[in-house]
Amino acid sequence: MRAPKGHGITAVCRKIKENKFLLLFIFVYAFILTMANEFFFASDRMQNYDQAIYQYIGHLITEGKMPYVDAFDHKGPLLYLIYAVSCLISLKWGAWLINFLVMAGTIGVSYCIARRFVGKGWSASICLILYSGFMLLDFRGGTPEFFAGLFMAISLYYLLDYYFTGKISRKHLLLLGVCGGCIFWLKHSTMITLLLLCIFIIIKY
């Protein structure tokens, strides 16, 4: 199957960088969404219990302690490393900044995926509706699934490229492997979706 004419993923991503209005839309929308996050620097909301644990373990790592030894939780080590980086940035707003960047990245990749099938306006509308829906479902961010969402979107981005063209470069295969590894080390159960997508593509070809 061929990709819809003019909707090449690499070309669309290049255009996003060149389109200042689209970049502004992505960052402003990500900012608005992450205002609902308890990590938001101006928020007085109590932290969710799980996110508080993740941040605590991340903080312990910055003090030379070991996750699973000095403090135990059953999530993957990459999650605690992300929170460790956030603590090094700032204990007050570091976690929000990383949530914001991940949210912006996920929206950007989602826009690229939508551009495979529809025009610019519809693609932006799909992202607006999709992530507004997450917000209505009490979106908080900072969870393994939230971070894995970015890597899942990137994987889908390249799997669609292969689905439409029947070709995939070694560089993109390596990137898919890296994304799969990141998803696994965030929360291994979320790998199921990516594996099902890969199996579907393999069967299709």
Coordinates of C-alpha atoms in Angstrom, one line a residue:
M1 CA 0.0 0.0 0.0
R2 CA 1.3 3.4 -0.8
A3 CA 1.2 6.4 1.4
P4 CA -1.3 9.2 0.6
K5 CA 0.3 11.6 -1.8
G6 CA 2.2 14.5 -0.1
H7 CA 1.8 13.0 3.4
G8 CA 5.3 11.6 3.9
I9 CA 6.1 11.5 7.6
T10 CA 9.7 12.9 7.3
A11 CA 8.5 15.8 5.1
V12 CA 5.6 16.6 7.5
C13 CA 8.0 16.8 10.5
R14 CA 10.3 19.0 8.5
K15 CA 7.4 21.3 7.8
I16 CA 6.5 21.4 11.5
K17 CA 9.9 22.9 12.3
E18 CA 9.3 25.5 9.6
N19 CA 5.8 26.4 10.6
K20 CA 6.1 28.8 13.5
F21 CA 2.3 28.9 14.1
L22 CA 2.1 25.1 14.4
L23 CA 5.0 25.0 16.8
L24 CA 3.3 27.7 18.9
F25 CA 0.0 25.7 18.8
I26 CA 1.8 22.6 20.0
F27 CA 3.7 24.3 22.9
V28 CA 0.7 26.4 24.0
Y29 CA -1.6 23.4 23.9
A30 CA 0.9 21.3 25.8
F31 CA 1.2 24.1 28.4
I32 CA -2.5 24.3 28.9
L33 CA -2.8 20.5 29.3
T34 CA 0.0 20.3 31.8
M35 CA -1.6 23.0 33.9
A36 CA -3.9 20.2 35.1
N37 CA -0.8 18.4 36.3
E38 CA -0.1 18.5 40.1
F39 CA 3.5 19.1 39.2
F40 CA 2.6 22.4 37.6
F41 CA 4.7 25.0 39.3
A42 CA 1.7 27.3 40.2
S43 CA -0.5 24.4 41.4
D44 CA -1.5 23.9 45.0
R45 CA -2.9 20.4 44.3
M46 CA -1.8 17.5 46.4
Q47 CA 0.5 15.1 44.5
N48 CA -1.0 11.7 43.5
Y49 CA 0.4 9.0 45.7
D50 CA 2.1 7.1 42.8
Q51 CA 3.7 10.1 41.3
A52 CA 5.0 11.2 44.8
I53 CA 6.6 7.7 45.2
Y54 CA 8.3 8.0 41.7
Q55 CA 9.6 11.5 42.5
Y56 CA 10.9 10.3 45.9
I57 CA 12.8 7.4 44.4
G58 CA 14.2 9.7 41.7
H59 CA 15.4 12.1 44.4
L60 CA 17.1 9.2 46.2
I61 CA 19.0 8.4 43.0
T62 CA 20.4 12.0 43.0
E63 CA 21.7 11.3 46.5
G64 CA 23.5 8.2 45.4
K65 CA 20.9 5.7 46.6
M66 CA 19.7 2.7 44.7
P67 CA 16.1 2.0 43.5
Y68 CA 14.7 -1.4 44.5
V69 CA 17.3 -1.5 47.4
D70 CA 16.9 1.7 49.4
A71 CA 13.3 2.2 48.2
F72 CA 11.1 -0.3 46.4
D73 CA 8.4 0.1 43.8
H74 CA 7.6 -2.3 41.0
K75 CA 7.8 0.1 38.0
G76 CA 10.7 0.1 35.5
P77 CA 14.0 1.8 36.2
L78 CA 13.7 4.3 33.4
L79 CA 10.8 5.9 35.2
Y80 CA 12.9 6.6 38.2
L81 CA 15.8 7.9 36.1
I82 CA 13.4 10.4 34.4
Y83 CA 12.3 11.6 37.8
A84 CA 16.0 11.8 38.9
V85 CA 16.7 14.1 36.0
S86 CA 13.7 16.2 37.0
C87 CA 15.0 16.5 40.5
L88 CA 18.4 17.6 39.2
I89 CA 16.7 20.3 37.1
S90 CA 14.5 21.5 40.0
L91 CA 12.7 19.9 42.9
K92 CA 9.8 22.4 42.4
W93 CA 9.2 22.5 38.7
G94 CA 11.6 19.9 37.1
A95 CA 8.9 17.2 36.9
W96 CA 6.5 19.6 35.3
L97 CA 9.1 20.7 32.7
I98 CA 9.7 17.1 31.6
N99 CA 5.9 16.4 31.6
F100 CA 5.5 19.5 29.4
L101 CA 8.2 18.4 26.9
V102 CA 6.9 14.9 26.7
M103 CA 3.4 16.2 26.1
A104 CA 4.5 18.6 23.4
G105 CA 6.5 15.8 21.7
T106 CA 3.5 13.4 21.8
I107 CA 1.2 16.0 20.4
G108 CA 3.7 16.8 17.6
V109 CA 4.2 13.1 16.7
S110 CA 0.4 12.6 16.8
Y111 CA 0.0 15.5 14.4
C112 CA 2.5 13.8 12.0
I113 CA 0.5 10.5 12.2
A114 CA -2.8 12.3 11.5
R115 CA -1.2 14.1 8.5
R116 CA -0.8 10.6 6.9
F117 CA -4.6 10.6 6.3
V118 CA -6.0 14.2 6.5
G119 CA -5.0 17.8 6.0
K120 CA -3.4 20.3 8.4
G121 CA -6.6 21.6 9.9
W122 CA -8.2 18.2 10.5
S123 CA -4.9 16.9 11.9
A124 CA -4.7 19.8 14.5
S125 CA -8.4 19.3 15.3
I126 CA -7.9 15.5 15.9
C127 CA -5.0 16.3 18.3
L128 CA -7.2 19.0 20.0
I129 CA -10.1 16.6 20.5
L130 CA -8.0 13.6 21.5
Y131 CA -5.9 15.2 24.2
S132 CA -8.8 17.4 25.4
G133 CA -10.5 14.0 26.0
F134 CA -7.6 12.9 28.1
M135 CA -7.9 16.1 30.1
L136 CA -11.6 15.5 30.8
L137 CA -10.6 12.0 32.1
D138 CA -8.7 13.7 34.9
F139 CA -5.3 13.7 33.0
R140 CA -2.4 14.1 35.4
G141 CA 0.7 13.0 33.6
G142 CA 3.9 11.7 35.3
T143 CA 2.9 8.0 35.0
P144 CA 4.7 5.2 33.2
E145 CA 1.9 5.1 30.6
F146 CA 2.2 8.9 30.0
F147 CA 5.9 8.7 29.3
A148 CA 5.5 5.5 27.3
G149 CA 2.9 7.3 25.1
L150 CA 5.6 9.3 23.5
F151 CA 7.7 6.3 22.5
M152 CA 4.5 4.4 21.4
A153 CA 3.6 7.4 19.1
I154 CA 7.1 7.4 17.6
S155 CA 6.9 3.7 17.0
L156 CA 3.5 4.0 15.3
Y157 CA 4.9 6.9 13.3
Y158 CA 7.6 4.6 11.7
L159 CA 5.5 1.5 11.6
L160 CA 3.0 3.4 9.5
D161 CA 5.8 4.5 7.2
Y162 CA 6.7 0.9 6.7
Y163 CA 3.1 -0.1 6.2
F164 CA 2.6 2.5 3.4
T165 CA 6.0 2.1 1.7
G166 CA 7.0 -1.5 2.4
K167 CA 10.5 -0.2 3.2
I168 CA 12.3 0.7 6.5
S169 CA 15.9 1.8 7.0
R170 CA 18.3 0.3 9.6
K171 CA 18.3 3.7 11.3
H172 CA 14.5 3.5 11.8
L173 CA 14.7 -0.2 12.9
L174 CA 17.2 0.9 15.5
L175 CA 15.0 3.7 16.6
L176 CA 12.0 1.3 16.9
G177 CA 14.2 -1.0 19.1
V178 CA 15.2 2.0 21.3
C179 CA 11.5 3.0 21.7
G180 CA 10.6 -0.6 22.5
G181 CA 13.3 -0.8 25.1
C182 CA 12.2 2.5 26.7
I183 CA 8.6 1.3 26.8
F184 CA 9.7 -2.0 28.4
W185 CA 11.9 -0.3 31.1
L186 CA 9.0 2.1 31.9
K187 CA 6.4 -0.5 32.3
H188 CA 6.8 -3.9 30.6
S189 CA 3.0 -4.6 30.3
T190 CA 2.6 -1.6 27.9
M191 CA 4.8 -3.4 25.4
I192 CA 1.8 -5.6 24.4
T193 CA 0.3 -2.9 22.2
L194 CA 3.6 -2.3 20.3
L195 CA 4.1 -6.1 19.9
L196 CA 0.6 -6.4 18.4
L197 CA 1.3 -3.6 16.0
C198 CA 4.6 -5.2 14.9
I199 CA 2.9 -8.6 14.5
F200 CA 0.1 -7.0 12.4
I201 CA 2.7 -5.4 10.1
I202 CA 4.7 -8.6 9.7
I203 CA 1.5 -10.6 8.8
K204 CA 0.4 -7.9 6.4
Y205 CA 3.7 -8.3 4.5

